[in-house]
Amino acid sequence: MSDEHRPSVLRSLSLALLAPLTILLTGCGGPNLLDRLGATNWGLWGTIVIVLDLVALVDLLGDGGRETTSTVIWALLIIFFPVGGVLLYFIFGRG
């Protein structure tokens, strides 16, 4: 395997290993971003999560060099797993 393909393989492997952990940490039945926006009282942590999710979505949609499938997958991950999705996006998705 050449050195230029190694980072993309490691990134894919890391994402595959962290995705189930993220689902467990965020709680499978927890509120997604749309549920959080529909709530009347967000609280401090809810507000922080919503702001970070919106920043991540704006950053994601502003990246014109990204493939459409990658954009859709990241957007769905951020929307349906707000805490874990935004963490994964800021760690792995901005490259």
mmCIF file with all atom_site columns, N, CA and C in Angstrom, residues 59-61 63-72 74 89 92-95:
data_model
loop_
_atom_site.group_PDB
_atom_site.id
_atom_site.type_symbol
_atom_site.label_atom_id
_atom_site.label_alt_id
_atom_site.label_comp_id
_atom_site.label_asym_id
_atom_site.label_entity_id
_atom_site.label_seq_id
_atom_site.pdbx_PDB_ins_code
_atom_site.Cartn_x
_atom_site.Cartn_y
_atom_site.Cartn_z
_atom_site.occupancy
_atom_site.B_iso_or_equiv
_atom_site.pdbx_formal_charge
_atom_site.auth_seq_id
_atom_site.auth_comp_id
_atom_site.auth_asym_id
_atom_site.auth_atom_id
_atom_site.pdbx_PDB_model_num
ATOM 1  N N  . ASP A 1 59 ? -20.624 24.819 7.631  1.00 0.00 ? 59 ASP A N  1
ATOM 2  C CA . ASP A 1 59 ? -19.279 24.504 7.149  1.00 0.00 ? 59 ASP A CA 1
ATOM 3  C C  . ASP A 1 59 ? -19.317 23.393 6.102  1.00 0.00 ? 59 ASP A C  1
ATOM 4  N N  . LEU A 1 60 ? -20.132 22.387 6.358  1.00 0.00 ? 60 LEU A N  1
ATOM 5  C CA . LEU A 1 60 ? -20.255 21.256 5.437  1.00 0.00 ? 60 LEU A CA 1
ATOM 6  C C  . LEU A 1 60 ? -20.842 21.694 4.099  1.00 0.00 ? 60 LEU A C  1
ATOM 7  N N  . LEU A 1 61 ? -21.900 22.474 4.142  1.00 0.00 ? 61 LEU A N  1
ATOM 8  C CA . LEU A 1 61 ? -22.560 22.892 2.907  1.00 0.00 ? 61 LEU A CA 1
ATOM 9  C C  . LEU A 1 61 ? -21.760 23.947 2.158  1.00 0.00 ? 61 LEU A C  1
ATOM 10 N N  . ASP A 1 63 ? -18.545 23.797 1.743  1.00 0.00 ? 63 ASP A N  1
ATOM 11 C CA . ASP A 1 63 ? -17.386 23.135 1.147  1.00 0.00 ? 63 ASP A CA 1
ATOM 12 C C  . ASP A 1 63 ? -17.764 22.643 -0.244 1.00 0.00 ? 63 ASP A C  1
ATOM 13 N N  . GLY A 1 64 ? -17.387 23.398 -1.271 1.00 0.00 ? 64 GLY A N  1
ATOM 14 C CA . GLY A 1 64 ? -17.761 23.066 -2.634 1.00 0.00 ? 64 GLY A CA 1
ATOM 15 C C  . GLY A 1 64 ? -16.967 21.923 -3.242 1.00 0.00 ? 64 GLY A C  1
ATOM 16 N N  . GLY A 1 65 ? -15.836 21.574 -2.664 1.00 0.00 ? 65 GLY A N  1
ATOM 17 C CA . GLY A 1 65 ? -14.993 20.530 -3.227 1.00 0.00 ? 65 GLY A CA 1
ATOM 18 C C  . GLY A 1 65 ? -15.354 19.127 -2.774 1.00 0.00 ? 65 GLY A C  1
ATOM 19 N N  . ARG A 1 66 ? -16.362 18.988 -1.957 1.00 0.00 ? 66 ARG A N  1
ATOM 20 C CA . ARG A 1 66 ? -16.748 17.695 -1.409 1.00 0.00 ? 66 ARG A CA 1
ATOM 21 C C  . ARG A 1 66 ? -17.727 16.990 -2.348 1.00 0.00 ? 66 ARG A C  1
ATOM 22 N N  . GLU A 1 67 ? -17.631 15.671 -2.419 1.00 0.00 ? 67 GLU A N  1
ATOM 23 C CA . GLU A 1 67 ? -18.576 14.888 -3.226 1.00 0.00 ? 67 GLU A CA 1
ATOM 24 C C  . GLU A 1 67 ? -19.969 14.955 -2.611 1.00 0.00 ? 67 GLU A C  1
ATOM 25 N N  . THR A 1 68 ? -20.987 14.806 -3.448 1.00 0.00 ? 68 THR A N  1
ATOM 26 C CA . THR A 1 68 ? -22.370 14.894 -2.989 1.00 0.00 ? 68 THR A CA 1
ATOM 27 C C  . THR A 1 68 ? -22.700 13.802 -1.981 1.00 0.00 ? 68 THR A C  1
ATOM 28 N N  . THR A 1 69 ? -22.262 12.582 -2.240 1.00 0.00 ? 69 THR A N  1
ATOM 29 C CA . THR A 1 69 ? -22.568 11.491 -1.306 1.00 0.00 ? 69 THR A CA 1
ATOM 30 C C  . THR A 1 69 ? -21.923 11.734 0.049  1.00 0.00 ? 69 THR A C  1
ATOM 31 N N  . SER A 1 70 ? -20.718 12.243 0.053  1.00 0.00 ? 70 SER A N  1
ATOM 32 C CA . SER A 1 70 ? -20.044 12.550 1.311  1.00 0.00 ? 70 SER A CA 1
ATOM 33 C C  . SER A 1 70 ? -20.795 13.640 2.072  1.00 0.00 ? 70 SER A C  1
ATOM 34 N N  . THR A 1 71 ? -21.248 14.654 1.362  1.00 0.00 ? 71 THR A N  1
ATOM 35 C CA . THR A 1 71 ? -21.997 15.741 1.991  1.00 0.00 ? 71 THR A CA 1
ATOM 36 C C  . THR A 1 71 ? -23.292 15.220 2.598  1.00 0.00 ? 71 THR A C  1
ATOM 37 N N  . VAL A 1 72 ? -24.002 14.386 1.869  1.00 0.00 ? 72 VAL A N  1
ATOM 38 C CA . VAL A 1 72 ? -25.277 13.846 2.363  1.00 0.00 ? 72 VAL A CA 1
ATOM 39 C C  . VAL A 1 72 ? -25.050 12.970 3.591  1.00 0.00 ? 72 VAL A C  1
ATOM 40 N N  . TRP A 1 74 ? -22.533 13.024 5.774  1.00 0.00 ? 74 TRP A N  1
ATOM 41 C CA . TRP A 1 74 ? -22.159 13.841 6.923  1.00 0.00 ? 74 TRP A CA 1
ATOM 42 C C  . TRP A 1 74 ? -23.356 14.628 7.452  1.00 0.00 ? 74 TRP A C  1
ATOM 43 N N  . TYR A 1 89 ? -17.536 14.914 12.794 1.00 0.00 ? 89 TYR A N  1
ATOM 44 C CA . TYR A 1 89 ? -17.320 15.819 11.669 1.00 0.00 ? 89 TYR A CA 1
ATOM 45 C C  . TYR A 1 89 ? -16.117 16.723 11.936 1.00 0.00 ? 89 TYR A C  1
ATOM 46 N N  . PHE A 1 92 ? -12.898 14.273 11.912 1.00 0.00 ? 92 PHE A N  1
ATOM 47 C CA . PHE A 1 92 ? -12.542 13.560 10.677 1.00 0.00 ? 92 PHE A CA 1
ATOM 48 C C  . PHE A 1 92 ? -13.049 14.205 9.393  1.00 0.00 ? 92 PHE A C  1
ATOM 49 N N  . GLY A 1 93 ? -14.130 14.948 9.439  1.00 0.00 ? 93 GLY A N  1
ATOM 50 C CA . GLY A 1 93 ? -14.799 15.375 8.212  1.00 0.00 ? 93 GLY A CA 1
ATOM 51 C C  . GLY A 1 93 ? -14.307 16.635 7.569  1.00 0.00 ? 93 GLY A C  1
ATOM 52 N N  . ARG A 1 94 ? -13.481 17.388 8.235  1.00 0.00 ? 94 ARG A N  1
ATOM 53 C CA . ARG A 1 94 ? -13.051 18.671 7.679  1.00 0.00 ? 94 ARG A CA 1
ATOM 54 C C  . ARG A 1 94 ? -11.763 18.573 6.885  1.00 0.00 ? 94 ARG A C  1
ATOM 55 N N  . GLY A 1 95 ? -11.289 17.377 6.605  1.00 0.00 ? 95 GLY A N  1
ATOM 56 C CA . GLY A 1 95 ? -10.010 17.199 5.936  1.00 0.00 ? 95 GLY A CA 1
ATOM 57 C C  . GLY A 1 95 ? -10.007 17.362 4.470  1.00 0.00 ? 95 GLY A C  1
#
